[in-house]
Each structure stands twice: as structure tokens, then as C-alpha cells.
Coordinates of C-alpha atoms in Angstrom, one line a residue:
M78 CA 82.5 109.1 100.6
L79 CA 84.2 112.4 99.6
T80 CA 81.3 114.8 101.1
N81 CA 82.4 118.1 101.5
I82 CA 81.3 117.0 105.5
F83 CA 84.6 115.8 105.1
F84 CA 86.8 116.3 102.2
S85 CA 86.8 119.7 100.7
H86 CA 89.4 118.9 98.0
H87 CA 90.4 115.4 95.7
C88 CA 94.0 116.0 94.0
I89 CA 93.4 113.2 90.4
S90 CA 96.3 111.8 89.3
P91 CA 97.7 113.7 85.4
P92 CA 93.9 113.2 83.4
N93 CA 96.0 113.7 80.2
E94 CA 96.4 110.7 78.1
N95 CA 100.2 108.8 79.0
V96 CA 103.3 106.7 77.0
I97 CA 101.6 103.1 77.7
S98 CA 105.0 101.8 78.4
D99 CA 104.3 97.9 78.6
R100 CA 101.4 95.3 79.4
W101 CA 102.2 95.4 83.1
R102 CA 101.1 99.5 83.1
P103 CA 103.3 101.2 85.5
W104 CA 101.3 103.9 87.6
W105 CA 104.3 106.0 86.4
E106 CA 103.5 106.0 82.7
R107 CA 101.0 108.4 84.1
Y108 CA 103.5 111.4 84.3
Q109 CA 105.2 110.6 81.0
P110 CA 102.2 112.5 78.4
I111 CA 102.4 113.0 75.0
S112 CA 99.1 114.9 74.6
Y113 CA 96.7 116.5 75.9
K114 CA 93.5 114.6 75.2
L115 CA 91.8 113.7 78.3
C116 CA 92.0 110.4 77.9
T117 CA 94.0 107.3 80.4
R118 CA 93.6 104.0 81.8
S119 CA 90.8 106.1 85.2
G120 CA 88.3 107.3 81.7
N121 CA 87.6 109.1 79.0
E122 CA 86.9 112.9 78.8
T123 CA 83.4 112.2 79.0
E124 CA 83.6 110.2 82.0
F125 CA 86.6 113.3 83.5
R126 CA 83.4 115.7 83.5
D127 CA 80.5 114.1 84.6
M128 CA 83.4 113.4 87.1
V129 CA 84.1 116.9 88.2
T130 CA 80.3 117.6 88.3
R131 CA 79.4 115.2 90.2
C132 CA 81.7 116.0 92.6
N133 CA 81.4 120.3 92.7
N134 CA 78.3 119.9 93.3
V135 CA 78.8 117.9 96.7
G136 CA 81.3 120.4 97.1
V137 CA 83.9 118.2 96.6
Y138 CA 86.5 120.5 94.6
I139 CA 89.1 119.1 92.3
Y140 CA 93.0 119.3 91.8
V141 CA 95.0 118.1 88.6
D142 CA 98.2 116.6 89.4
A143 CA 99.6 119.4 85.9
V144 CA 102.8 117.2 84.3
I145 CA 103.6 120.3 82.3
N146 CA 108.3 119.9 82.5
H147 CA 108.1 118.1 79.8
M148 CA 107.3 115.0 78.1
C149 CA 107.5 111.2 78.2
G150 CA 111.0 108.8 78.0
T151 CA 112.8 109.2 76.0
N152 CA 113.4 106.0 75.3
A153 CA 109.6 105.6 75.0
G154 CA 109.9 105.2 71.2
A155 CA 107.3 105.5 68.6
G156 CA 103.7 104.5 67.5
N157 CA 100.7 104.4 68.5
H158 CA 100.8 103.3 72.1
G159 CA 99.2 106.4 74.0
A160 CA 96.3 106.0 76.0
C161 CA 94.2 107.4 73.6
G162 CA 95.7 106.0 70.7
S163 CA 97.7 109.8 69.2
Y164 CA 100.8 109.1 67.5
F165 CA 104.2 110.2 68.5
N166 CA 108.1 109.8 68.3
A167 CA 109.9 110.8 71.8
K168 CA 113.1 109.6 69.1
T169 CA 112.3 112.6 67.0
E170 CA 110.6 114.7 69.9
N171 CA 107.1 114.8 67.6
F172 CA 104.0 114.9 69.4
P173 CA 101.5 115.8 66.8
A174 CA 98.6 115.3 68.6
V175 CA 99.8 118.6 70.7
P176 CA 101.4 119.6 68.0
Y177 CA 104.9 119.4 69.9
S178 CA 108.2 119.6 67.9
V179 CA 111.7 119.3 68.8
W180 CA 112.1 123.6 68.1
D181 CA 110.0 123.2 71.9
F182 CA 112.6 121.1 73.4
N183 CA 115.0 122.2 76.1
D184 CA 117.7 120.8 74.2
G185 CA 119.7 123.4 73.5
K186 CA 119.6 125.5 76.5
C187 CA 120.6 121.4 78.6
K188 CA 124.3 121.8 79.0
S189 CA 125.0 118.5 80.5
R190 CA 127.3 116.0 79.0
S191 CA 123.5 113.3 78.8
G192 CA 121.8 115.2 78.1
D193 CA 119.8 115.0 81.8
I194 CA 120.7 116.3 84.8
E195 CA 123.6 114.9 86.6
D196 CA 124.6 118.3 88.7
Y197 CA 121.7 119.1 90.9
H198 CA 124.3 122.5 93.0
D199 CA 123.8 123.1 89.1
I200 CA 120.9 125.6 88.6
P201 CA 119.6 125.7 84.9
Q202 CA 120.4 121.9 84.4
V203 CA 118.3 121.4 87.4
R204 CA 115.9 123.7 84.7
D205 CA 116.7 123.1 81.5
C206 CA 118.0 119.2 80.5
R207 CA 115.8 116.2 81.4
L208 CA 115.2 114.7 84.7
S209 CA 115.5 110.9 84.4
G210 CA 115.7 110.8 80.5
L211 CA 112.1 113.2 80.1
L212 CA 111.8 115.1 76.9
D213 CA 112.5 118.8 78.9
L214 CA 109.6 121.1 77.4
A215 CA 111.1 125.1 76.7
L216 CA 108.6 127.3 79.0
E217 CA 110.3 130.2 77.5
K218 CA 108.7 129.4 74.1
D219 CA 105.6 131.6 74.3
Y220 CA 103.9 129.3 71.8
V221 CA 105.0 126.3 74.7
R222 CA 103.6 127.8 76.9
S223 CA 100.1 128.4 75.5
K224 CA 99.8 125.4 75.0
V225 CA 99.7 124.4 78.8
A226 CA 97.5 126.7 79.5
E227 CA 95.3 125.9 76.7
Y228 CA 95.1 122.6 78.1
M229 CA 94.8 123.7 81.8
N230 CA 91.9 126.8 81.0
H231 CA 90.2 123.3 79.0
L232 CA 89.9 121.5 82.4
I233 CA 89.8 124.7 84.2
D234 CA 86.7 124.9 82.2
I235 CA 84.8 122.0 82.9
G236 CA 85.2 123.0 86.6
V237 CA 88.3 121.9 88.6
A238 CA 89.8 124.5 90.6
G239 CA 92.6 124.6 90.8
F240 CA 96.7 122.1 90.4
R241 CA 99.0 120.4 91.5
I242 CA 102.1 121.8 89.1
D243 CA 104.4 118.0 88.9
A244 CA 108.6 118.9 89.0
A245 CA 108.1 122.9 89.5
K246 CA 111.5 122.3 90.7
H247 CA 112.5 122.0 87.2
M248 CA 110.2 123.9 85.8
W249 CA 111.6 128.0 86.2
P250 CA 110.2 129.9 88.4
Q251 CA 109.0 133.0 85.6
D252 CA 108.1 130.7 83.3
V253 CA 105.8 128.5 85.9
K254 CA 103.9 132.5 86.7
A255 CA 103.8 133.2 82.8
I256 CA 102.1 130.4 82.1
L257 CA 99.5 130.5 85.4
D258 CA 99.2 134.0 84.4
K259 CA 97.6 132.9 81.3
L260 CA 94.8 130.5 83.0
K261 CA 91.4 131.6 83.1
D262 CA 89.5 132.6 86.5
L263 CA 87.3 129.1 88.3
N264 CA 84.1 128.7 86.2
T265 CA 81.2 130.8 88.0
Q266 CA 79.1 127.8 87.6
W267 CA 80.6 126.1 90.8
F268 CA 83.0 129.3 91.7
S269 CA 82.4 133.0 92.6
A270 CA 83.9 134.8 90.1
G271 CA 86.7 136.3 90.5
T272 CA 87.8 132.7 91.9
R273 CA 91.7 132.2 90.5
P274 CA 92.6 128.0 90.6
F275 CA 94.6 127.0 94.0
I276 CA 98.1 125.9 93.6
Y277 CA 100.4 124.0 94.8
Q278 CA 103.8 122.9 93.6
E279 CA 106.2 120.6 93.4
V280 CA 109.0 121.1 95.3
I281 CA 111.7 118.4 97.0
D282 CA 113.3 120.8 98.9
L283 CA 115.3 119.0 101.6
G284 CA 118.1 121.5 102.0
G285 CA 121.2 121.5 100.7
E286 CA 120.3 122.6 97.1
P287 CA 120.6 126.6 96.0
I288 CA 117.0 125.7 94.6
T289 CA 114.7 125.8 97.0
G290 CA 110.6 126.2 97.7
S291 CA 110.7 129.9 98.5
D292 CA 111.6 130.3 94.9
Y293 CA 108.3 129.8 94.1
F294 CA 105.9 131.6 96.8
G295 CA 105.4 134.3 94.4
N296 CA 102.9 131.5 92.1
G297 CA 101.7 129.7 95.0
R298 CA 102.3 127.2 98.3
V299 CA 104.6 125.1 98.0
T300 CA 105.2 120.8 99.0
E301 CA 106.9 120.7 101.8
F302 CA 109.0 116.9 102.3
K303 CA 110.4 118.3 105.2
Y304 CA 107.4 117.5 106.8
G305 CA 106.6 113.4 106.6
A306 CA 110.4 113.1 106.6
K307 CA 110.8 114.8 109.9
L308 CA 107.2 113.4 111.5
G309 CA 108.2 110.1 110.2
T310 CA 111.2 110.7 112.3
V311 CA 110.0 111.9 115.4
I312 CA 106.5 109.0 115.8
R313 CA 109.8 106.1 114.6
K314 CA 112.2 107.1 117.4
W315 CA 114.8 107.4 115.3
N316 CA 117.8 109.7 116.2
G317 CA 116.6 110.7 120.1
E318 CA 113.7 112.3 118.0
K319 CA 110.2 112.8 120.8
M320 CA 106.8 113.7 120.5
A321 CA 107.6 116.4 123.3
Y322 CA 110.3 117.8 120.5
L323 CA 107.2 118.9 119.0
K324 CA 105.9 121.6 120.5
N325 CA 107.3 124.2 117.9
W326 CA 106.1 122.2 115.0
G327 CA 106.2 124.4 112.0
E328 CA 108.5 127.2 111.0
G329 CA 110.3 126.1 114.8
W330 CA 111.6 122.8 112.1
G331 CA 112.7 125.3 109.4
F332 CA 109.5 124.6 107.8
V333 CA 108.9 127.1 105.4
P334 CA 106.3 129.5 106.0
S335 CA 102.5 128.0 106.9
D336 CA 100.7 129.9 104.5
R337 CA 102.9 128.5 101.6
A338 CA 103.4 125.2 103.0
L339 CA 101.1 121.9 101.5
V340 CA 101.8 119.8 103.8
F341 CA 101.3 115.7 103.7
V342 CA 102.6 112.4 105.8
D343 CA 103.4 110.2 102.7
N344 CA 103.1 111.1 98.5
H345 CA 102.7 108.5 95.6
D346 CA 106.2 108.8 94.5
N347 CA 108.0 108.7 98.6
Q348 CA 106.1 106.1 99.8
R349 CA 107.6 104.0 97.5
G350 CA 111.2 105.7 98.6
H351 CA 111.0 107.1 95.1
G352 CA 111.4 111.4 95.9
A353 CA 111.7 112.9 98.8
G354 CA 112.1 111.2 102.6
G355 CA 113.2 108.2 102.7
A356 CA 113.2 105.3 104.8
S357 CA 111.4 107.4 107.9
I358 CA 108.2 108.5 105.9
L359 CA 105.4 106.4 107.1
T360 CA 102.3 104.7 105.3
F361 CA 100.3 102.5 105.3
W362 CA 102.4 99.3 105.4
D363 CA 102.8 101.2 109.2
A364 CA 98.7 101.4 110.0
R365 CA 99.9 102.2 113.2
L366 CA 102.0 104.6 113.7
Y367 CA 100.8 106.4 110.1
K368 CA 96.9 107.2 112.3
M369 CA 98.8 108.7 114.6
A370 CA 101.1 110.8 112.2
V371 CA 98.2 111.5 109.6
G372 CA 96.0 112.1 113.5
F373 CA 99.0 115.1 114.6
M374 CA 98.8 116.7 111.2
L375 CA 95.0 117.4 110.7
A376 CA 95.4 118.7 114.3
H377 CA 98.2 121.1 114.1
P378 CA 97.4 123.9 112.4
Y379 CA 100.7 124.6 110.5
G380 CA 100.4 124.3 106.1
F381 CA 97.8 123.4 103.7
T382 CA 97.0 119.7 104.9
R383 CA 96.6 116.4 101.8
V384 CA 95.7 112.6 103.3
M385 CA 96.7 110.1 100.9
S386 CA 94.5 107.5 98.8
S387 CA 96.5 104.8 98.3
F388 CA 96.8 101.3 96.3
R389 CA 98.6 98.0 97.2
W390 CA 101.5 96.0 95.3
P391 CA 102.9 93.5 95.8
R392 CA 106.2 94.6 97.9
Y393 CA 109.6 92.9 97.2
F394 CA 112.8 93.5 98.7
V395 CA 115.7 92.8 97.1
D396 CA 118.8 94.4 99.2
G397 CA 116.8 96.8 100.8
Q398 CA 115.5 98.3 97.7
D399 CA 111.4 96.9 96.5
V400 CA 111.9 95.6 93.1
N401 CA 107.7 95.8 92.6
D402 CA 108.1 99.7 93.3
W403 CA 106.9 99.6 89.5
V404 CA 103.7 98.0 90.1
G405 CA 100.3 100.3 88.6
P406 CA 96.8 99.9 89.9
P407 CA 95.1 97.0 91.0
S408 CA 93.8 95.1 87.8
N409 CA 92.3 92.7 85.3
S410 CA 94.0 89.9 84.1
D411 CA 93.2 92.5 79.9
G412 CA 94.9 95.2 82.7
S413 CA 92.2 97.0 83.0
T414 CA 91.7 99.1 86.5
K415 CA 90.0 97.0 89.2
S416 CA 86.6 98.7 90.2
V417 CA 86.8 100.8 94.1
T418 CA 84.6 98.3 95.8
I419 CA 83.8 98.7 100.0
N420 CA 83.0 97.0 103.0
A421 CA 80.7 96.6 105.3
D422 CA 82.2 98.6 107.2
T423 CA 83.0 101.7 104.6
T424 CA 87.1 100.9 103.7
C425 CA 87.8 100.2 100.6
G426 CA 88.5 95.9 98.7
N427 CA 89.9 95.4 96.1
D428 CA 93.1 96.7 97.2
W429 CA 92.8 99.6 97.0
V430 CA 93.7 101.3 100.8
C431 CA 91.4 104.5 100.8
E432 CA 93.2 105.4 104.1
H433 CA 91.4 108.9 103.5
R434 CA 88.1 106.3 104.6
W435 CA 89.5 104.9 107.4
R436 CA 87.8 105.5 110.6
Q437 CA 90.3 107.2 113.0
I438 CA 91.0 109.9 110.0
R439 CA 88.3 110.3 108.6
N440 CA 86.9 111.5 112.3
M441 CA 90.5 113.6 111.7
V442 CA 89.4 115.0 108.4
V443 CA 86.4 116.1 110.7
F444 CA 88.2 117.6 113.9
R445 CA 90.5 119.4 112.0
N446 CA 87.1 121.2 109.9
V447 CA 85.4 121.4 113.3
V448 CA 88.7 123.6 115.1
D449 CA 89.8 125.8 111.0
G450 CA 91.1 129.1 112.4
Q451 CA 91.1 127.9 116.7
A452 CA 94.4 129.1 117.7
F453 CA 97.2 125.9 118.4
S454 CA 96.7 126.0 122.3
N455 CA 97.4 123.6 125.9
W456 CA 99.8 122.1 125.5
W457 CA 101.4 119.6 127.3
D458 CA 103.7 117.2 127.4
N459 CA 106.1 114.7 129.7
D460 CA 108.9 115.0 128.5
S461 CA 109.2 112.0 126.6
N462 CA 106.4 111.7 123.9
Q463 CA 103.2 111.7 126.0
V464 CA 101.7 114.7 124.1
A465 CA 98.7 116.7 124.1
F466 CA 97.1 119.8 122.6
G467 CA 94.3 121.8 121.7
R468 CA 92.7 124.3 119.8
G469 CA 90.9 126.6 121.0
D470 CA 87.8 125.9 122.5
K471 CA 86.6 123.9 119.7
G472 CA 88.9 120.3 120.4
F473 CA 91.3 118.8 122.1
I474 CA 94.5 115.4 121.3
V475 CA 96.2 113.2 123.7
F476 CA 99.2 111.1 122.2
N477 CA 100.8 108.0 124.0
N478 CA 103.7 106.9 121.9
D479 CA 105.5 105.5 124.7
D480 CA 106.1 102.3 126.3
W481 CA 104.4 102.6 129.4
A482 CA 100.5 103.1 129.8
M483 CA 99.1 107.1 130.6
D484 CA 96.5 108.3 132.5
V485 CA 96.7 112.0 132.7
N486 CA 94.3 115.1 134.2
L487 CA 94.6 117.2 131.5
Q488 CA 93.1 121.4 130.5
T489 CA 91.8 120.8 127.4
G490 CA 89.8 123.9 126.8
L491 CA 87.0 123.0 126.5
P492 CA 83.1 123.4 127.4
A493 CA 82.7 120.9 130.3
G494 CA 80.4 117.8 129.5
T495 CA 80.2 114.6 127.7
Y496 CA 81.9 113.9 124.0
C497 CA 83.1 110.9 122.7
D498 CA 86.9 110.0 121.5
V499 CA 86.5 110.1 117.6
I500 CA 89.7 108.1 117.2
S501 CA 88.2 104.9 119.4
G502 CA 84.2 105.4 117.8
D503 CA 82.1 107.7 116.3
K504 CA 79.0 109.8 118.0
E505 CA 76.3 107.9 115.6
D506 CA 72.9 110.4 116.9
N507 CA 73.2 111.0 121.4
R508 CA 75.8 108.4 121.9
C509 CA 79.7 107.0 120.8
T510 CA 80.6 103.8 120.1
G511 CA 83.4 104.2 121.1
S512 CA 85.6 105.8 124.5
Q513 CA 84.1 109.0 126.5
V514 CA 85.8 111.2 127.3
Y515 CA 84.0 114.2 130.6
V516 CA 84.7 117.2 130.7
S517 CA 84.5 119.1 134.1
G518 CA 83.5 122.6 134.4
D519 CA 87.5 123.8 134.1
G520 CA 88.0 122.5 131.3
M521 CA 90.1 119.6 133.4
A522 CA 89.5 115.7 131.8
N523 CA 91.2 112.2 132.5
F524 CA 93.5 109.8 129.7
Q525 CA 94.1 106.8 130.2
I526 CA 95.6 106.2 127.2
S527 CA 97.7 102.0 127.0
N528 CA 100.1 101.7 124.7
H529 CA 99.3 98.5 123.8
A530 CA 96.1 99.7 122.3
E531 CA 95.4 99.7 118.2
D532 CA 94.9 103.1 118.6
P533 CA 97.1 105.1 121.5
F534 CA 96.0 108.9 120.7
M535 CA 92.5 110.2 121.6
A536 CA 90.6 113.3 119.6
I537 CA 87.6 115.1 121.3
H538 CA 86.0 118.0 119.4
V539 CA 82.4 119.9 120.1
N540 CA 80.7 118.5 117.2
A541 CA 81.5 115.1 119.1
K542 CA 79.4 116.0 122.8
L543 CA 76.8 114.2 123.9

């Protein structure tokens, strides 16, 4: 269910050949390339083409997670243990399936003692040394740039719409730009002539380091990691934070400009305690608070939003650390990935979480599409954790994250009528399977939300009017 009624774009894991690190197949092996052949545990090039074509044909466009900063780790050994069986030798930095040789890596430029990044306040070290032992490509060389662009252009020819640039912080902005300048326009079978690929860059910038997200604005959007970390702190009510403080959410909180921001509540790294954000990050494990955070994100106009779709793994904490944070997707005994089964209520089975299919999140994606372009309006708060706001005359959302019940009359800005609350139910034909909200002729409506509700928030929009 990725039809464009709900989702317009879908970001996929890296589709190029990666090292098979061991028979347990950790999730992070996808971020250790050994070639640019389209062949992973997710499928081969024929299957990838079929997916892209079918998605494009229903208006759901594919963004590829592009791992172009590095190849595999120095400890990956040598042999044919790649997803396609390609030979490589990490020790001698030989990747004949590309081909790359020792001359195509940054060993000579890195000035740290170990060859790895040791000091994040040393800009050349962050960009020229190895990230966690991963062999760092010499992206100032035109040959390397051309091989990367060749891979990305092959994906564009197949029909992808854009790229997440993995580890962009560890590349010089001008090298990223040089590669992007080599990219073709999107395939005119699905896109207007002259359409450029959508680009967003993974730049972890929590402040306090010399490399900032703004270094990369010239190349496209950047990931705003402060977004999920701060929103999680507020929704959890940690450090004296409360939802009333969200009135100036966005740039007012020190975030990058809205038109440069790619925002999310959690991602594949920080939902496991990796990357950036720390313990405040909300995930599907915290379902009640998580749905509120995603609902707030999708209702608020700031940034270009991304919804996570996850799989469960057997968390096991030792001294506060999840020792199973490496576990890959649900797998059969032979290592093959389990199919995504669909339950009667349209959620997923087989340990696939599929947050994007949860009614509350799915319906808030519709809400975001309905209110697109409408101004942030009619903010209300109780100076604590009950807040509400509208989007022009198209939508309105109300939260009760306090420890007591909420019963308030609020100005919604919406036309008079009866609306279906899309959090507690769906509009089906002309009836509502959840709560109803009555908006009077002056735009006022009464909202009653128990602090014990499964989902202590409500949302209405003009397409959910009965």
C-alpha cells in the first residue's frame, strides 16, 4: 500500500552489491559496497527494474540510498563473499568489479595515526580518513567521480527519482557537487523533461562541530538530526520540556531552513542507538508516543518529511546497550529474507513493523497531502502539554500529552460540518469508524481527549468531512 493517495516517494536500502560479512547477515552489511552491480539480499537487477517500474506507474517514486563515500571495511578480507559473488580484496584495496584499485582511495591524504577518523573537530580528517574502518574513496579524482556517477546514472535510466547521499558529512561538498553535476535528468518515461533528481544528504550536525549542514545546502537538502532528538525530548517530557514550547517549532529551535531540511522522528541508525539523537529518539517500540510524534511532524509545515518503515529484532540490553542492534531483517533459516505478510487489518506480519501502514500514520500522511501549502494557523496551548494548531482552512490537529483529561473548545479555521477524526478511525463512504468532530459556523469545535486514550490526539481535515 504505497499508492500515491498516501505516499509519493519511497527510499530503499542500498541496491548495489555488498559484502556478506557472515551467515548471520547484519543489517549494516548493506553499507559496505564491493561493486555497483544491482544485486543484494533484496533481489537482482531484473527484480529491481520491475519494482521501480511498478512503483513509478502508480506515482510512487523511488529514492536510492547511495553509498558512495567508501567501499567495505578493511577487515572484510578477500574472496567472492559478495552478494553477487564478485571478487574483492579489502586488504589490497582491489575491487575489480568496479574496478577500483589502491590508487582510488584516500590513504595518502589521511593524517590520523590509525587511518580512521579520530577527531571530529579536524575537518580534513573527517572527510579524508576512514569512517569506522571503511575504505575511503578518493572522490577528488575524476575517475572515481565518473564511476560513482555511472552507477547513479544507471539507476536514473532505470527510473529512480533521487538519492539519499549516505555519509555526506564525510565527503567534501565540492566533491559531492562534482558527482551530482554529472547526473542525467530523470527518465522522461515518468518525469517531465529536464527534471533533476531529488537529493538529500546525510549530515549529522547536532552542533559543536566545525562541519555543519549548511556546508551542503548548495547540493540539496540535508538530514536535520536535531529534529527527532528534540521532538523526542519534548514528547517524553524530559528536561522540563513541554509541548507548549513547540509554538515556534522549526527554525526557531535552531534547525536548518525548512526548504533545506529532510526531517524524521527516527531512522534506521538512531532507532538502534547508532548515529545521532541518543536515548530521546522515539521509535515503534514506544508506539503511543511515537504515533504522536509522527502525527505532529506530518501536520507541521516545517521540512520535507520522511516516515520510517521498520522490522522488529530481538532487543537484548546489557549494561544499557542493545547487544542485538546488528540483527538484520526477518530471515528464514537459509538466510533468505522473509516475505512481508499483510494482516487482516492491513498491518504487516512476519516481524515487519510497517509503521507506514499504521492507521494513525497512514491517515496523517493523507492529512499532510490535503493541507499542503496551507499556512500554520490557530495555535493553542494550555501552557503545558495540551496543544493544537491548524493548517489554513484545510486541517486541524489536537494533542493531549498531559496527565489529565482534556475538554476544550477551539477555533479550527475549518468550514462548518461534521468531520471524521482520522486518528481513531477512517472515513468509509459517508460514515466514520472513529470519533466525530462537529465544527460550528464560526469554526469552533469541542475536543475531548482522555489522557488514558490509546492515541491521545485527534486530527480532522476537509477530505474527512462527512
